[in-house]
Short mmCIF file of C-alpha atoms in Angstrom, two decimals:
data_model
loop_
_atom_site.label_atom_id
_atom_site.label_comp_id
_atom_site.label_asym_id
_atom_site.label_seq_id
_atom_site.Cartn_x
_atom_site.Cartn_y
_atom_site.Cartn_z
CA MET A 1 13.44 -29.23 -3.46
CA VAL A 2 10.79 -31.74 -4.51
CA GLY A 3 8.46 -32.51 -1.63
CA LYS A 4 9.63 -29.61 0.53
CA ARG A 5 7.08 -27.54 2.40
CA VAL A 6 6.66 -24.22 0.60
CA ARG A 7 8.21 -21.30 2.47
CA THR A 8 8.21 -17.68 1.30
CA ARG A 9 9.42 -14.47 2.88
CA PHE A 10 9.03 -10.72 2.75
CA ALA A 11 12.31 -9.03 3.65
CA PRO A 12 12.04 -5.22 3.84
CA SER A 13 14.74 -2.82 5.00
CA PRO A 14 13.79 -0.44 7.85
CA THR A 15 14.57 2.66 5.81
CA GLY A 16 11.16 4.34 5.76
CA TYR A 17 7.49 3.74 4.98
CA LEU A 18 6.07 0.62 3.33
CA HIS A 19 5.89 1.33 -0.41
CA VAL A 20 2.80 0.05 -2.26
CA GLY A 21 5.22 -2.07 -4.28
CA GLY A 22 6.51 -3.56 -1.05
CA LEU A 23 2.99 -4.40 0.04
CA ARG A 24 2.41 -6.14 -3.30
CA THR A 25 5.57 -8.21 -2.81
CA ALA A 26 4.48 -9.15 0.70
CA LEU A 27 0.95 -9.95 -0.49
CA TYR A 28 2.08 -12.20 -3.35
CA ASN A 29 4.42 -14.08 -1.01
CA TYR A 30 1.59 -14.45 1.49
CA LEU A 31 -0.96 -15.60 -1.11
CA PHE A 32 1.39 -18.13 -2.65
CA ALA A 33 2.39 -19.60 0.71
CA ARG A 34 -1.22 -19.86 1.86
CA LYS A 35 -2.33 -21.33 -1.48
CA MET A 36 0.35 -24.03 -1.23
CA GLY A 37 -0.29 -24.74 2.44
CA GLY A 38 3.14 -23.36 3.34
CA ASP A 39 4.73 -20.72 5.57
CA PHE A 40 5.02 -16.96 5.17
CA ILE A 41 7.91 -15.35 7.06
CA ILE A 42 8.99 -11.75 7.68
CA ARG A 43 12.69 -10.89 7.91
CA ILE A 44 14.00 -7.38 8.52
CA GLU A 45 17.15 -6.74 6.49
CA ASP A 46 18.79 -4.13 8.70
CA THR A 47 22.46 -4.69 7.83
CA ASP A 48 22.82 -1.20 6.31
CA GLN A 49 22.93 0.70 9.58
CA SER A 50 23.57 4.04 7.85
CA ARG A 51 20.12 3.97 6.18
CA LYS A 52 18.17 2.72 9.16
CA VAL A 53 15.29 5.04 10.12
CA GLU A 54 14.03 5.21 13.70
CA GLY A 55 10.55 3.71 13.98
CA ALA A 56 10.52 2.38 10.41
CA GLN A 57 10.55 -1.26 11.47
CA GLN A 58 7.56 -0.78 13.76
CA ASN A 59 5.66 1.08 11.03
CA LEU A 60 6.38 -1.66 8.49
CA LEU A 61 5.12 -4.36 10.81
CA LYS A 62 2.09 -2.32 11.85
CA THR A 63 1.09 -1.79 8.22
CA LEU A 64 1.54 -5.46 7.34
CA GLU A 65 -0.53 -6.48 10.34
CA TRP A 66 -3.21 -3.96 9.32
CA ALA A 67 -3.29 -5.58 5.87
CA GLY A 68 -3.81 -9.01 7.46
CA LEU A 69 -0.43 -10.39 6.38
CA VAL A 70 0.57 -12.05 9.64
CA PRO A 71 3.67 -14.29 9.50
CA ASP A 72 3.89 -17.89 10.65
CA GLU A 73 7.05 -17.48 12.73
CA SER A 74 7.87 -14.79 15.27
CA PRO A 75 11.34 -15.44 16.67
CA SER A 76 12.08 -11.99 18.06
CA LYS A 77 11.31 -10.92 21.59
CA GLY A 78 8.59 -8.49 22.57
CA GLY A 79 5.43 -9.67 20.85
CA ASP A 80 3.63 -12.09 18.61
CA PHE A 81 4.47 -10.18 15.44
CA GLY A 82 8.24 -10.04 15.74
CA PRO A 83 10.35 -10.72 12.64
CA TYR A 84 13.78 -12.22 12.09
CA LEU A 85 16.44 -9.49 12.35
CA GLN A 86 19.62 -9.79 10.32
CA SER A 87 21.49 -7.55 12.77
CA GLU A 88 21.10 -10.36 15.33
CA ARG A 89 22.79 -12.90 13.02
CA LEU A 90 26.22 -11.30 12.39
CA GLU A 91 28.22 -14.26 13.69
CA ILE A 92 26.52 -16.51 11.17
CA TYR A 93 27.51 -14.31 8.23
CA ALA A 94 31.08 -13.92 9.52
CA GLY A 95 31.48 -17.69 9.62
CA TYR A 96 30.37 -18.16 6.04
CA CYS A 97 32.59 -15.29 4.93
CA ARG A 98 35.61 -17.04 6.45
CA GLN A 99 34.64 -20.14 4.49
CA LEU A 100 34.68 -18.21 1.21
CA LEU A 101 38.08 -16.72 2.06
CA GLU A 102 39.49 -20.16 2.83
CA ASP A 103 38.06 -21.62 -0.39
CA GLY A 104 39.51 -18.84 -2.53
CA ASN A 105 36.15 -17.41 -3.50
CA ALA A 106 36.62 -14.11 -1.62
CA TYR A 107 39.45 -11.72 -0.83
CA TYR A 108 40.35 -8.69 1.31
CA CYS A 109 40.16 -5.28 -0.36
CA PHE A 110 41.74 -2.15 1.14
CA ALA A 111 40.78 0.31 -1.62
CA THR A 112 39.69 3.71 -0.32
CA SER A 113 36.49 5.40 -1.40
CA GLU A 114 38.59 7.99 -3.28
CA GLU A 115 40.37 5.24 -5.22
CA LEU A 116 37.11 3.53 -6.07
CA ASP A 117 35.54 6.76 -7.27
CA GLU A 118 38.58 7.65 -9.39
CA ASN A 119 38.51 4.20 -10.98
CA ARG A 120 34.79 4.46 -11.64
CA GLN A 121 35.13 7.87 -13.34
CA LEU A 122 37.99 6.60 -15.52
CA GLN A 123 36.02 3.58 -16.69
CA MET A 124 33.00 5.70 -17.51
CA LYS A 125 35.15 8.08 -19.59
CA GLN A 126 36.41 5.03 -21.49
CA GLY A 127 32.85 3.90 -22.14
CA LEU A 128 33.23 0.86 -19.92
CA GLN A 129 30.79 -0.52 -17.38
CA PRO A 130 32.13 0.52 -13.95
CA LYS A 131 33.57 -2.44 -12.05
CA TYR A 132 36.14 -2.89 -9.33
CA ASN A 133 39.58 -3.10 -10.96
CA ARG A 134 40.74 -5.98 -8.73
CA LYS A 135 43.80 -4.11 -7.50
CA TRP A 136 43.73 -6.14 -4.26
CA LEU A 137 43.04 -9.53 -5.87
CA PRO A 138 45.84 -11.82 -4.52
CA GLU A 139 48.38 -13.47 -6.79
CA SER A 140 47.14 -16.87 -5.57
CA MET A 141 43.71 -16.09 -7.06
CA GLY A 142 45.01 -14.83 -10.41
CA GLY A 143 45.58 -11.22 -9.36
CA THR A 144 48.68 -9.08 -8.93
CA MET A 145 48.70 -8.29 -5.22
CA PRO A 146 51.30 -10.22 -3.17
CA GLU A 147 49.84 -12.04 -0.16
CA SER A 148 52.51 -10.37 1.96
CA GLU A 149 51.00 -6.95 1.21
CA THR A 150 47.53 -8.13 2.25
CA LYS A 151 48.98 -9.59 5.45
CA LYS A 152 50.82 -6.35 6.16
CA MET A 153 47.63 -4.29 5.77
CA LEU A 154 45.68 -6.64 8.03
CA GLU A 155 48.33 -6.43 10.75
CA SER A 156 48.33 -2.64 10.55
CA GLY A 157 44.61 -2.52 11.28
CA ALA A 158 43.76 -0.78 8.00
CA PRO A 159 40.03 -0.77 7.21
CA TYR A 160 38.92 -3.27 4.58
CA VAL A 161 35.97 -4.94 2.93
CA ILE A 162 35.72 -8.51 1.72
CA ARG A 163 34.82 -9.05 -1.92
CA MET A 164 33.57 -12.09 -3.77
CA LYS A 165 35.74 -13.22 -6.68
CA VAL A 166 33.54 -13.64 -9.72
CA PRO A 167 34.79 -16.44 -12.01
CA ASP A 168 36.01 -15.29 -15.42
CA TYR A 169 34.11 -16.17 -18.57
CA VAL A 170 31.23 -18.19 -17.18
CA SER A 171 27.54 -18.05 -17.94
CA VAL A 172 25.04 -17.78 -15.10
CA TRP A 173 21.59 -19.10 -15.95
CA PHE A 174 18.30 -19.63 -14.14
CA GLU A 175 14.59 -20.20 -14.87
CA ASP A 176 12.33 -17.43 -13.60
CA ILE A 177 8.77 -18.56 -12.83
CA ILE A 178 7.34 -15.40 -14.41
CA ARG A 179 9.91 -14.54 -17.08
CA GLY A 180 11.28 -17.89 -18.18
CA PRO A 181 14.99 -18.59 -18.78
CA ILE A 182 17.43 -15.73 -18.11
CA GLU A 183 21.18 -15.82 -18.71
CA PHE A 184 24.03 -13.55 -17.56
CA ASP A 185 27.64 -13.29 -18.69
CA SER A 186 30.15 -13.15 -15.83
CA ALA A 187 32.02 -10.40 -17.69
CA THR A 188 29.23 -8.05 -16.65
CA ILE A 189 29.37 -9.02 -12.97
CA ASP A 190 31.37 -6.99 -10.47
CA ASP A 191 33.35 -8.45 -7.56
CA GLN A 192 30.66 -7.46 -5.10
CA VAL A 193 31.37 -6.57 -1.49
CA LEU A 194 30.28 -9.31 0.90
CA MET A 195 31.36 -7.80 4.23
CA LYS A 196 31.63 -4.08 4.81
CA SER A 197 34.27 -2.31 6.85
CA ASP A 198 31.85 -1.98 9.79
CA GLY A 199 31.62 -5.75 10.09
CA PHE A 200 28.09 -5.92 8.69
CA PRO A 201 27.31 -8.04 5.62
CA THR A 202 25.87 -6.53 2.46
CA TYR A 203 22.31 -7.27 1.47
CA HIS A 204 23.40 -9.70 -1.24
CA PHE A 205 25.49 -11.84 1.08
CA ALA A 206 23.21 -11.95 4.10
CA SER A 207 20.13 -12.50 1.97
CA VAL A 208 21.51 -15.58 0.24
CA ILE A 209 22.72 -17.13 3.51
CA ASP A 210 19.43 -16.51 5.30
CA ASP A 211 17.32 -17.69 2.39
CA HIS A 212 19.21 -20.98 2.49
CA LEU A 213 19.32 -21.44 6.27
CA MET A 214 15.66 -20.52 6.64
CA GLU A 215 14.85 -23.03 3.90
CA PHE A 216 12.85 -20.75 1.65
CA THR A 217 11.62 -22.61 -1.41
CA HIS A 218 10.48 -19.57 -3.41
CA ILE A 219 11.86 -16.03 -3.58
CA ILE A 220 9.21 -13.65 -4.90
CA ARG A 221 10.44 -10.07 -5.30
CA GLY A 222 10.46 -7.06 -7.61
CA GLU A 223 12.22 -7.08 -10.96
CA GLU A 224 14.66 -4.43 -9.72
CA TRP A 225 16.53 -7.35 -8.11
CA LEU A 226 17.08 -9.14 -11.43
CA PRO A 227 20.57 -7.60 -11.98
CA SER A 228 21.63 -9.07 -8.62
CA MET A 229 20.66 -12.62 -9.59
CA PRO A 230 24.05 -13.73 -10.95
CA LYS A 231 25.80 -12.62 -7.75
CA HIS A 232 23.31 -14.57 -5.67
CA LEU A 233 23.48 -17.67 -7.85
CA LEU A 234 27.26 -17.70 -7.71
CA LEU A 235 27.12 -17.66 -3.92
CA TYR A 236 24.75 -20.63 -3.96
CA GLU A 237 27.27 -22.39 -6.21
CA PHE A 238 30.25 -21.54 -4.00
CA PHE A 239 28.50 -23.00 -0.95
CA GLY A 240 27.18 -26.02 -2.84
CA TRP A 241 23.57 -25.13 -2.03
CA GLU A 242 20.49 -25.72 -4.18
CA PRO A 243 18.96 -22.33 -5.02
CA PRO A 244 15.27 -21.70 -4.37
CA LYS A 245 12.90 -20.95 -7.21
CA PHE A 246 12.69 -17.28 -8.21
CA ALA A 247 9.85 -15.06 -9.44
CA HIS A 248 10.53 -11.41 -10.27
CA LEU A 249 7.44 -9.19 -10.24
CA PRO A 250 6.81 -6.44 -12.81
CA LEU A 251 7.39 -2.78 -11.99
CA LEU A 252 4.57 -0.53 -10.82
CA LEU A 253 4.08 2.39 -13.21
CA ASN A 254 2.40 5.78 -13.24
CA PRO A 255 -0.32 6.32 -15.88
CA ASP A 256 2.37 7.88 -18.14
CA ARG A 257 4.29 4.57 -17.78
CA SER A 258 7.10 6.14 -15.77
CA LYS A 259 8.21 4.24 -12.68
CA LEU A 260 5.89 4.82 -9.75
CA SER A 261 7.46 7.46 -7.53
CA LYS A 262 6.56 10.01 -4.89
CA ARG A 263 7.10 12.80 -7.41
CA GLN A 264 3.80 11.93 -9.10
CA GLY A 265 1.72 11.00 -6.08
CA ASP A 266 1.50 8.99 -2.90
CA VAL A 267 3.46 5.74 -2.84
CA ALA A 268 3.31 4.91 0.88
CA VAL A 269 0.60 2.50 2.00
CA GLU A 270 0.24 4.62 5.13
CA ASP A 271 -0.81 7.61 3.01
CA TYR A 272 -3.74 5.66 1.57
CA ILE A 273 -4.76 4.37 4.97
CA ASN A 274 -4.79 7.94 6.30
CA LYS A 275 -7.00 9.03 3.40
CA GLY A 276 -9.61 6.52 4.46
CA TYR A 277 -9.12 3.61 2.08
CA SER A 278 -10.11 0.32 3.65
CA ARG A 279 -7.92 -2.73 4.03
CA GLU A 280 -10.17 -4.76 1.73
CA ALA A 281 -9.97 -2.24 -1.12
CA ILE A 282 -6.21 -1.69 -0.84
CA VAL A 283 -5.38 -5.40 -0.69
CA ASN A 284 -7.76 -6.16 -3.56
CA PHE A 285 -6.29 -3.32 -5.65
CA ILE A 286 -2.69 -4.28 -4.94
CA ALA A 287 -3.41 -7.92 -5.85
CA LEU A 288 -4.59 -6.87 -9.31
CA LEU A 289 -1.38 -4.90 -10.01
CA GLY A 290 0.26 -7.63 -12.04
CA TRP A 291 -2.00 -10.64 -11.45
CA ASN A 292 -5.28 -11.63 -13.06
CA GLU A 293 -7.34 -14.77 -12.80
CA GLY A 294 -7.30 -15.41 -16.53
CA GLU A 295 -9.19 -14.84 -19.75
CA GLY A 296 -12.94 -14.93 -19.45
CA CYS A 297 -12.96 -14.03 -15.77
CA GLU A 298 -14.72 -10.73 -15.16
CA GLN A 299 -14.49 -10.73 -11.36
CA GLU A 300 -12.60 -7.78 -9.93
CA VAL A 301 -13.72 -7.73 -6.30
CA TYR A 302 -11.97 -10.39 -4.23
CA SER A 303 -11.80 -11.15 -0.54
CA LEU A 304 -8.43 -12.17 0.89
CA ASP A 305 -9.65 -15.77 1.14
CA GLU A 306 -10.68 -15.72 -2.53
CA LEU A 307 -7.28 -14.35 -3.51
CA VAL A 308 -5.57 -17.17 -1.62
CA GLU A 309 -7.75 -19.73 -3.37
CA ARG A 310 -7.21 -18.39 -6.91
CA PHE A 311 -3.73 -16.85 -6.91
CA SER A 312 -0.94 -18.34 -8.99
CA LEU A 313 2.48 -17.04 -9.97
CA GLU A 314 1.90 -18.28 -13.52
CA ARG A 315 -0.86 -15.65 -13.89
CA VAL A 316 1.50 -12.78 -12.95
CA GLY A 317 2.52 -10.84 -16.06
CA LYS A 318 5.92 -9.58 -17.13
CA ALA A 319 4.84 -6.10 -18.24
CA GLY A 320 4.75 -3.16 -15.86
CA SER A 321 1.44 -2.59 -14.07
CA ILE A 322 -0.30 0.80 -14.18
CA PHE A 323 -1.22 2.22 -10.79
CA THR A 324 -4.63 3.77 -11.50
CA ILE A 325 -6.16 5.64 -8.60
CA ASP A 326 -9.58 5.57 -10.30
CA LYS A 327 -9.59 1.78 -10.02
CA LEU A 328 -8.78 1.97 -6.31
CA ASN A 329 -11.58 4.49 -5.81
CA TRP A 330 -14.01 2.22 -7.69
CA LEU A 331 -13.06 -0.75 -5.54
CA GLU A 332 -13.52 1.28 -2.35
CA LYS A 333 -17.05 2.15 -3.47
CA GLN A 334 -17.87 -1.50 -4.17
CA TYR A 335 -16.83 -2.48 -0.67
CA ILE A 336 -18.84 0.33 0.90
CA LYS A 337 -21.92 -0.80 -1.02
CA GLU A 338 -21.61 -4.35 0.27
CA ARG A 339 -20.22 -3.76 3.75
CA PRO A 340 -22.58 -4.61 6.64
CA VAL A 341 -24.17 -1.56 8.25
CA ALA A 342 -22.93 -2.58 11.69
CA LYS A 343 -19.35 -2.64 10.41
CA ILE A 344 -19.68 0.85 8.92
CA ILE A 345 -21.25 2.22 12.10
CA GLU A 346 -18.36 0.77 14.10
CA THR A 347 -16.00 2.88 11.98
CA ILE A 348 -17.95 6.13 11.75
CA ARG A 349 -19.25 6.46 15.31
CA PRO A 350 -15.82 7.46 16.75
CA ILE A 351 -15.45 10.00 13.92
CA LEU A 352 -18.86 11.43 14.72
CA GLU A 353 -18.14 11.55 18.45
CA GLU A 354 -14.96 13.49 17.77
CA GLU A 355 -16.82 15.96 15.55
CA LEU A 356 -19.56 16.39 18.15
CA SER A 357 -16.97 17.27 20.77
CA SER A 358 -15.90 20.35 18.79
CA LYS A 359 -19.06 21.50 17.00
CA ALA A 360 -22.42 22.81 18.15
CA CYS A 361 -25.31 20.47 17.42
CA LEU A 362 -29.00 21.27 17.88
CA LEU A 363 -30.03 17.69 17.17
CA ASP A 364 -30.46 15.25 20.03
CA ARG A 365 -27.01 13.73 20.53
CA GLN A 366 -28.29 10.44 21.83
CA THR A 367 -30.53 10.07 18.79
CA ILE A 368 -27.98 10.87 16.08
CA THR A 369 -25.36 8.53 17.56
CA SER A 370 -27.82 5.67 17.89
CA ASP A 371 -27.64 2.57 15.71
CA ALA A 372 -31.11 3.27 14.35
CA TYR A 373 -30.31 6.79 13.14
CA LEU A 374 -26.85 5.92 11.80
CA THR A 375 -28.34 2.96 9.94
CA GLU A 376 -30.77 5.30 8.15
CA VAL A 377 -27.92 7.64 7.18
CA VAL A 378 -25.70 4.80 5.95
CA GLU A 379 -28.41 3.21 3.81
CA LEU A 380 -29.33 6.57 2.31
CA MET A 381 -25.74 7.58 1.51
CA ARG A 382 -24.10 4.28 0.50
CA GLU A 383 -24.18 5.07 -3.21
CA ARG A 384 -22.85 8.60 -2.75
CA VAL A 385 -19.77 8.38 -0.55
CA GLY A 386 -16.28 7.34 -1.57
CA PHE A 387 -14.93 6.64 1.93
CA GLU A 388 -16.49 5.55 5.19
CA HIS A 389 -15.51 8.79 6.92
CA GLU A 390 -17.63 10.66 4.35
CA PHE A 391 -20.77 9.30 6.02
CA VAL A 392 -19.91 12.00 8.57
CA THR A 393 -17.77 14.57 6.72
CA PHE A 394 -19.55 14.57 3.35
CA SER A 395 -22.98 14.17 4.97
CA SER A 396 -22.49 16.49 7.93
CA TYR A 397 -25.99 17.98 7.57
CA PHE A 398 -27.40 14.79 9.11
CA PHE A 399 -25.60 15.70 12.33
CA PHE A 400 -25.04 19.48 12.33
CA GLU A 401 -27.05 22.54 11.43
CA PRO A 402 -25.98 24.20 8.17
CA GLU A 403 -23.86 27.24 8.91
CA SER A 404 -24.16 28.59 5.39
CA TRP A 405 -26.06 27.94 2.18
CA GLU A 406 -24.43 27.24 -1.17
CA GLU A 407 -24.24 30.71 -2.67
CA GLU A 408 -24.37 29.83 -6.38
CA ALA A 409 -27.25 27.44 -5.78
CA VAL A 410 -29.23 30.12 -3.96
CA LYS A 411 -28.70 32.56 -6.85
CA LYS A 412 -29.87 29.94 -9.30
CA ARG A 413 -32.86 28.56 -7.42
CA TRP A 414 -34.30 31.52 -5.50
CA LYS A 415 -37.00 33.59 -7.15
CA ALA A 416 -38.95 36.58 -5.88
CA ASP A 417 -41.74 34.39 -4.57
CA THR A 418 -39.64 31.47 -3.27
CA ASN A 419 -39.76 32.55 0.38
CA GLN A 420 -43.51 33.12 0.09
CA LEU A 421 -43.99 29.60 -1.27
CA LEU A 422 -41.88 28.19 1.55
CA ALA A 423 -43.89 30.13 4.14
CA GLU A 424 -47.13 28.70 2.73
CA PHE A 425 -45.70 25.15 2.64
CA LEU A 426 -44.45 25.24 6.23
CA PRO A 427 -47.93 24.63 7.77
CA VAL A 428 -48.32 21.64 5.46
CA LEU A 429 -45.16 20.08 6.88
CA GLU A 430 -46.15 21.03 10.43
CA THR A 431 -49.46 19.24 10.23
CA LEU A 432 -48.50 16.37 7.95
CA PRO A 433 -49.75 13.19 9.66
CA ASP A 434 -47.22 10.97 7.91
CA PHE A 435 -43.76 12.61 7.97
CA THR A 436 -42.20 9.99 5.73
CA ALA A 437 -40.60 10.19 2.29
CA ASP A 438 -43.84 9.10 0.61
CA GLY A 439 -45.96 11.41 2.73
CA ILE A 440 -43.72 14.45 2.12
CA GLU A 441 -43.59 13.78 -1.63
CA ALA A 442 -47.36 13.45 -1.91
CA ALA A 443 -47.93 16.61 0.13
CA LEU A 444 -45.45 18.65 -1.94
CA LYS A 445 -46.98 17.59 -5.25
CA ALA A 446 -50.48 18.27 -3.95
CA PHE A 447 -49.33 21.76 -2.89
CA VAL A 448 -47.69 22.85 -6.19
CA GLU A 449 -50.12 21.34 -8.74
CA PRO A 450 -53.06 23.70 -8.05
CA LYS A 451 -50.66 26.62 -8.40
CA GLY A 452 -49.48 25.44 -11.81
CA LEU A 453 -45.91 25.05 -10.54
CA LYS A 454 -43.35 22.32 -11.01
CA ALA A 455 -42.20 20.35 -7.97
CA ALA A 456 -38.66 21.62 -8.56
CA GLU A 457 -39.78 25.10 -7.51
CA LEU A 458 -39.86 23.80 -3.93
CA ILE A 459 -37.58 20.74 -4.08
CA HIS A 460 -34.37 22.71 -4.70
CA PRO A 461 -34.95 25.45 -2.10
CA LEU A 462 -36.00 22.86 0.50
CA ARG A 463 -32.82 20.84 -0.13
CA ILE A 464 -30.61 23.92 0.21
CA LEU A 465 -32.30 25.04 3.43
CA ALA A 466 -32.29 21.59 4.99
CA SER A 467 -28.72 20.64 4.10
CA GLY A 468 -26.89 23.82 3.07
CA VAL A 469 -25.93 22.27 -0.29
CA SER A 470 -27.60 21.63 -3.65
CA PHE A 471 -26.74 17.95 -3.97
CA GLY A 472 -27.33 14.78 -2.03
CA PRO A 473 -29.73 11.86 -1.72
CA SER A 474 -33.46 11.86 -2.41
CA LEU A 475 -34.87 15.03 -0.82
CA TYR A 476 -37.90 13.25 0.59
CA HIS A 477 -35.85 10.51 2.23
CA MET A 478 -33.36 13.06 3.57
CA LEU A 479 -36.16 15.07 5.22
CA GLU A 480 -37.64 11.91 6.72
CA VAL A 481 -34.29 10.95 8.30
CA LEU A 482 -33.71 14.49 9.64
CA GLY A 483 -37.15 14.52 11.20
CA ARG A 484 -39.92 17.12 11.30
CA GLU A 485 -38.46 19.29 14.09
CA ALA A 486 -35.03 19.73 12.48
CA VAL A 487 -36.49 20.32 9.03
CA LEU A 488 -38.89 23.03 10.18
CA ARG A 489 -36.17 24.75 12.22
CA ARG A 490 -33.77 24.81 9.30
CA ILE A 491 -36.35 26.14 6.86
CA ARG A 492 -37.29 28.99 9.16
CA LYS A 493 -33.67 29.91 9.85
CA GLY A 494 -32.77 29.85 6.17
CA MET A 495 -35.71 32.02 5.19
CA GLU A 496 -34.56 34.63 7.70
CA CYS A 497 -30.99 34.64 6.41
CA ILE A 498 -31.41 34.31 2.63
CA SER A 499 -32.24 37.56 0.87
CA VAL A 500 -34.93 37.43 -1.81
CA PRO A 501 -33.63 38.66 -5.21
CA ALA A 502 -34.89 42.09 -6.19
#
């Protein structure tokens, strides 16, 4: 393998959505290949036709493309992002299966599902690890079944599978890049099925053949595949092939250290996309679930190019990684703070247009959809939103008239003379020469000081009337962005609708 061009692969099954763990596997394969100047390939392992979900393959590819993980080879028809499909390679697997049969490393098995289940239950009652009892192992391979019986069953057309014969009393060893040396005893290894009764290969068989034929140098996958390693290594040995290097990634865990599952929250990448998380934040977050740059490095925000430059499998840990949604939320905020205004506007304008098509708006539509106005809103709200869509949904008062006023805030902030104060302050706002944040602040302070009042006596009511809520950015800057006409209209309307406490 020395001197070979590095080649990695992500090989999902089309059985549903892309799990965040799957995205991490794809990302680490991508980063390692790019770091080493190699190739990143996608292969769809669709040999289990019973679990295949309509549309799953397209969704997997769409999500990977969204994340920026575009493969280097696209052999399938119908687009530039087509993967290898195992279902199109059945003749290849059949040929290698015949080779194993001829070499005495595989055999026909006609056991029924009822027989297999009965055998499994019996072994479990005896406290044994369930394994196939080798009833159909031929006499020529050390078993008890006469070859004539196997021939008879084949001629009758009885359904069968083909099993690999695991050698007795051997040790299977390999060096994992992340975990170091790992050894297995063949006594714990079952005679796995290689070819199913429907003529399709099992994952284990097809995967090993394809990994060799496609010349992958490194197999980077989740630690749940560790128990399958001895089966795979034995197949490499049977065929006389040099195995690739292996790296098994740590599990993803919930905060309570249980295995990450849908029972405790979202696990599909698509769910996080739909909630508004950006590609940059998700990819950055996923990269840090198991990998770190090393001691002394405090950087946590990485671009994809930076991840490629600094990633290494040696810095991936063995211990399970905690999936902390707070960290993802923090990263999303960091990206929003640094993202160019033009990029944010590109995202939020379609959201705003959709909202405007269904809601009444007294503001000038051309003005509030303009780059100039949206830039003011973005710069004012950057520190306060968690998602880009919140520039519209969380800050709707910049685009729509308040339909109600926060009830608890009104009870807390309104006094008997609040409306009177507002009525007296209205002419000040109407005639203010400089309707800017500084001008409004100076005018408000000049208005309340002679009356012996605190600025808060007007600040809170003005915020509630102008926005409908008691929280938000600097009041003075908010009023400047809304503009004099909208502010005066909202104050007057609110004063008519809000009852003064008795």
